[in-house]
Short mmCIF file of C-alpha atoms and ligand atoms in Angstrom, two decimals:
data_model
loop_
_atom_site.label_atom_id
_atom_site.label_comp_id
_atom_site.label_asym_id
_atom_site.label_seq_id
_atom_site.Cartn_x
_atom_site.Cartn_y
_atom_site.Cartn_z
CA MET A 1 14.92 -46.57 -15.75
CA HIS A 2 11.22 -46.13 -16.16
CA ILE A 3 9.33 -43.93 -13.70
CA HIS A 4 5.59 -44.22 -13.70
CA LYS A 5 3.64 -41.07 -14.56
CA TYR A 6 1.91 -40.90 -11.16
CA GLU A 7 5.25 -41.24 -9.41
CA LYS A 8 6.59 -38.27 -11.40
CA VAL A 9 3.54 -36.22 -10.39
CA TRP A 10 4.10 -37.05 -6.71
CA LEU A 11 7.84 -36.32 -6.94
CA THR A 12 7.11 -32.93 -8.49
CA PHE A 13 4.44 -32.19 -5.87
CA GLY A 14 6.77 -33.24 -3.02
CA GLY A 15 9.65 -31.17 -4.38
CA ALA A 16 7.45 -28.11 -4.87
CA ALA A 17 5.97 -28.44 -1.35
CA LEU A 18 9.45 -28.68 0.16
CA PHE A 19 10.54 -25.59 -1.77
CA VAL A 20 7.49 -23.58 -0.59
CA PHE A 21 8.03 -24.62 3.06
CA LEU A 22 11.73 -23.71 3.04
CA LEU A 23 10.99 -20.41 1.29
CA THR A 24 8.33 -19.52 3.90
CA LEU A 25 10.72 -20.43 6.72
CA GLY A 26 13.54 -18.41 5.13
CA ILE A 27 11.40 -15.31 4.58
CA SER A 28 9.95 -15.36 8.12
CA ALA A 29 13.36 -15.94 9.75
CA PHE A 30 15.70 -13.75 7.70
CA HIS A 31 13.44 -11.13 6.16
CA MET A 32 10.81 -10.69 8.91
CA GLY A 33 13.20 -11.48 11.77
CA MET A 34 10.97 -14.04 13.51
CA HIS A 35 12.71 -16.26 16.02
CA PRO A 36 11.95 -18.24 19.18
CA ALA A 37 11.55 -16.00 22.23
CA SER A 38 14.22 -17.82 24.22
CA SER A 39 17.96 -18.28 24.16
CA MET A 40 18.92 -14.94 22.63
CA GLU A 41 20.75 -13.86 25.77
CA THR A 42 22.07 -15.85 28.71
CA ILE A 43 22.27 -15.12 32.42
CA ASP A 44 23.66 -16.97 35.46
CA PRO A 45 20.45 -18.32 37.11
CA LYS A 46 22.10 -18.19 40.57
CA LYS A 47 22.89 -14.49 40.18
CA VAL A 48 19.58 -13.27 38.71
CA ALA A 49 18.83 -11.02 41.71
CA GLU A 50 22.13 -9.12 41.37
CA THR A 51 22.32 -8.99 37.57
CA ALA A 52 20.95 -5.92 35.76
CA PRO A 53 18.18 -5.37 34.76
CA PHE A 54 16.78 -8.16 36.96
CA ASN A 55 18.18 -6.55 40.13
CA GLU A 56 15.41 -3.98 39.69
CA PRO A 57 12.52 -5.82 38.02
CA GLY A 58 9.51 -3.81 36.92
CA VAL A 59 8.38 -1.34 34.28
CA LYS A 60 10.82 1.11 32.72
CA LYS A 61 10.10 3.75 30.13
CA VAL A 62 12.62 3.47 27.29
CA ASP A 63 11.25 6.35 25.20
CA GLU A 64 7.90 8.02 24.37
CA ASP A 65 6.55 4.91 22.63
CA THR A 66 8.47 2.07 24.23
CA TYR A 67 8.34 0.45 27.65
CA GLU A 68 10.39 -2.41 29.01
CA VAL A 69 9.01 -4.88 31.54
CA THR A 70 11.55 -6.98 33.41
CA MET A 71 10.18 -9.96 35.33
CA ILE A 72 11.53 -12.92 37.25
CA ALA A 73 9.70 -16.23 37.28
CA LYS A 74 10.21 -18.47 40.29
CA ALA A 75 8.18 -21.33 41.73
CA PHE A 76 5.36 -20.29 42.00
CA ALA A 77 5.12 -16.58 41.28
CA TYR A 78 6.28 -13.71 39.13
CA THR A 79 8.24 -10.73 40.46
CA PRO A 80 7.01 -8.00 40.51
CA ASN A 81 3.50 -9.22 41.04
CA GLU A 82 1.65 -6.11 39.88
CA ILE A 83 2.58 -4.14 36.80
CA GLN A 84 0.97 -1.34 34.89
CA VAL A 85 1.66 -0.42 31.27
CA PRO A 86 0.01 2.09 28.93
CA VAL A 87 -2.25 1.04 26.08
CA GLY A 88 -1.01 1.48 22.50
CA LYS A 89 2.70 1.57 23.37
CA LYS A 90 5.28 -1.04 22.49
CA VAL A 91 6.07 -3.16 25.55
CA ILE A 92 9.19 -5.31 25.54
CA PHE A 93 8.89 -8.17 28.04
CA ARG A 94 12.15 -9.61 29.33
CA VAL A 95 11.75 -12.59 31.60
CA THR A 96 14.08 -15.10 33.20
CA SER A 97 13.75 -17.93 35.71
CA GLN A 98 15.57 -18.43 38.99
CA ASP A 99 14.86 -22.16 39.29
CA VAL A 100 13.08 -24.39 36.78
CA VAL A 101 11.39 -24.00 33.40
CA HIS A 102 8.27 -21.84 33.55
CA SER A 103 6.33 -19.98 30.92
CA PHE A 104 5.15 -16.42 30.51
CA THR A 105 1.81 -16.55 28.77
CA ILE A 106 -0.48 -13.54 28.46
CA VAL A 107 -3.97 -14.90 27.90
CA ASP A 108 -5.72 -13.71 24.68
CA THR A 109 -2.48 -12.42 23.13
CA ASN A 110 0.28 -14.04 21.10
CA VAL A 111 2.73 -13.62 23.98
CA ASN A 112 3.57 -17.17 25.04
CA MET A 113 7.17 -17.88 25.81
CA MET A 114 9.07 -20.51 27.68
CA VAL A 115 11.17 -19.13 30.52
CA VAL A 116 14.26 -21.26 30.85
CA PRO A 117 16.80 -20.79 33.68
CA GLY A 118 20.02 -19.39 32.26
CA ASN A 119 18.24 -17.66 29.38
CA ILE A 120 16.50 -14.34 28.95
CA SER A 121 13.26 -14.61 27.00
CA GLU A 122 12.12 -11.54 25.14
CA LYS A 123 8.90 -10.62 23.36
CA GLU A 124 7.36 -7.37 22.19
CA TYR A 125 3.68 -6.64 22.42
CA THR A 126 1.41 -3.63 22.00
CA PHE A 127 -1.86 -3.78 23.95
CA LYS A 128 -4.72 -2.38 21.89
CA GLU A 129 -7.34 -2.41 24.65
CA PRO A 130 -7.04 -1.26 28.25
CA GLY A 131 -7.93 -3.72 30.99
CA ASN A 132 -6.51 -6.45 33.17
CA TYR A 133 -4.66 -9.23 31.41
CA LEU A 134 -3.98 -12.56 33.04
CA ILE A 135 -0.46 -13.96 32.92
CA ILE A 136 -0.15 -17.69 33.53
CA CYS A 137 2.53 -20.35 33.61
CA ASN A 138 1.82 -23.19 31.21
CA GLU A 139 4.94 -25.27 31.77
CA TYR A 140 4.48 -27.77 34.59
CA CYS A 141 6.94 -26.51 37.22
CA GLY A 142 5.94 -28.31 40.43
CA ALA A 143 3.21 -28.79 43.00
CA GLY A 144 2.13 -25.12 42.88
CA HIS A 145 2.15 -24.81 39.10
CA HIS A 146 -1.58 -24.16 38.85
CA TYR A 147 -1.28 -21.23 41.32
CA MET A 148 1.41 -19.52 39.27
CA LYS A 149 -0.17 -16.44 37.78
CA THR A 150 -0.18 -12.68 37.90
CA GLU A 151 -1.98 -9.80 36.26
CA ILE A 152 -0.92 -6.91 34.11
CA GLU A 153 -2.96 -3.75 34.11
CA VAL A 154 -3.14 -1.89 30.82
CA VAL A 155 -4.18 1.73 31.33
CA GLN A 156 -5.01 4.70 29.10
CU1 CUA B 201 5.70 -22.04 36.71
CU2 CUA B 201 4.23 -23.77 35.97
#
C-alpha cells in the first residue's frame, strides 16, 4: 500500500501530538496530583447538618500553617456567611450542598469548584494579599442564583 508523503507527515504529527497530550495529562494527574475538586468524598445531602465537620461549619486551625474552612451551600447562601482567615497560610476549603448544584468561586483566584449535593468538594488556597474576597455561585441554581454570594476576609 502506498501512503503519500504528506499523509505520513500528518500521521507522525498526529501521533506525536497525542503522545504529548497524554504525557502532560499523566504527569499532572499522577506526578503532580491534580484532580477535579469534586467527588473525592461523599456525604448524605439530607444529613449535612448533623454530619461532621458540617455540623459545625466555619474556620478551624489545623496547625500553625494550615486552616480548614467548612462551608455549606444552599439556595441561595453560604453558611457561615462571614469568615476570616489569615494571609499567607494554607487554607483548605471543604464545601458541600444541601440541595442543588452550586459553585464555590473565589473571584480573582483559581478557586472555582462545583458543589454537588452528595459530594464534598475540596480545594487548597493560600491568600497572598490581605483584603476582602468575593465568593460567588456560578452554577445556575434557581431564581435567587444571582444573589448567592458571600465574602471572606483575609487578615494579617
Ligand atoms: Cu447557587 Cu447559583
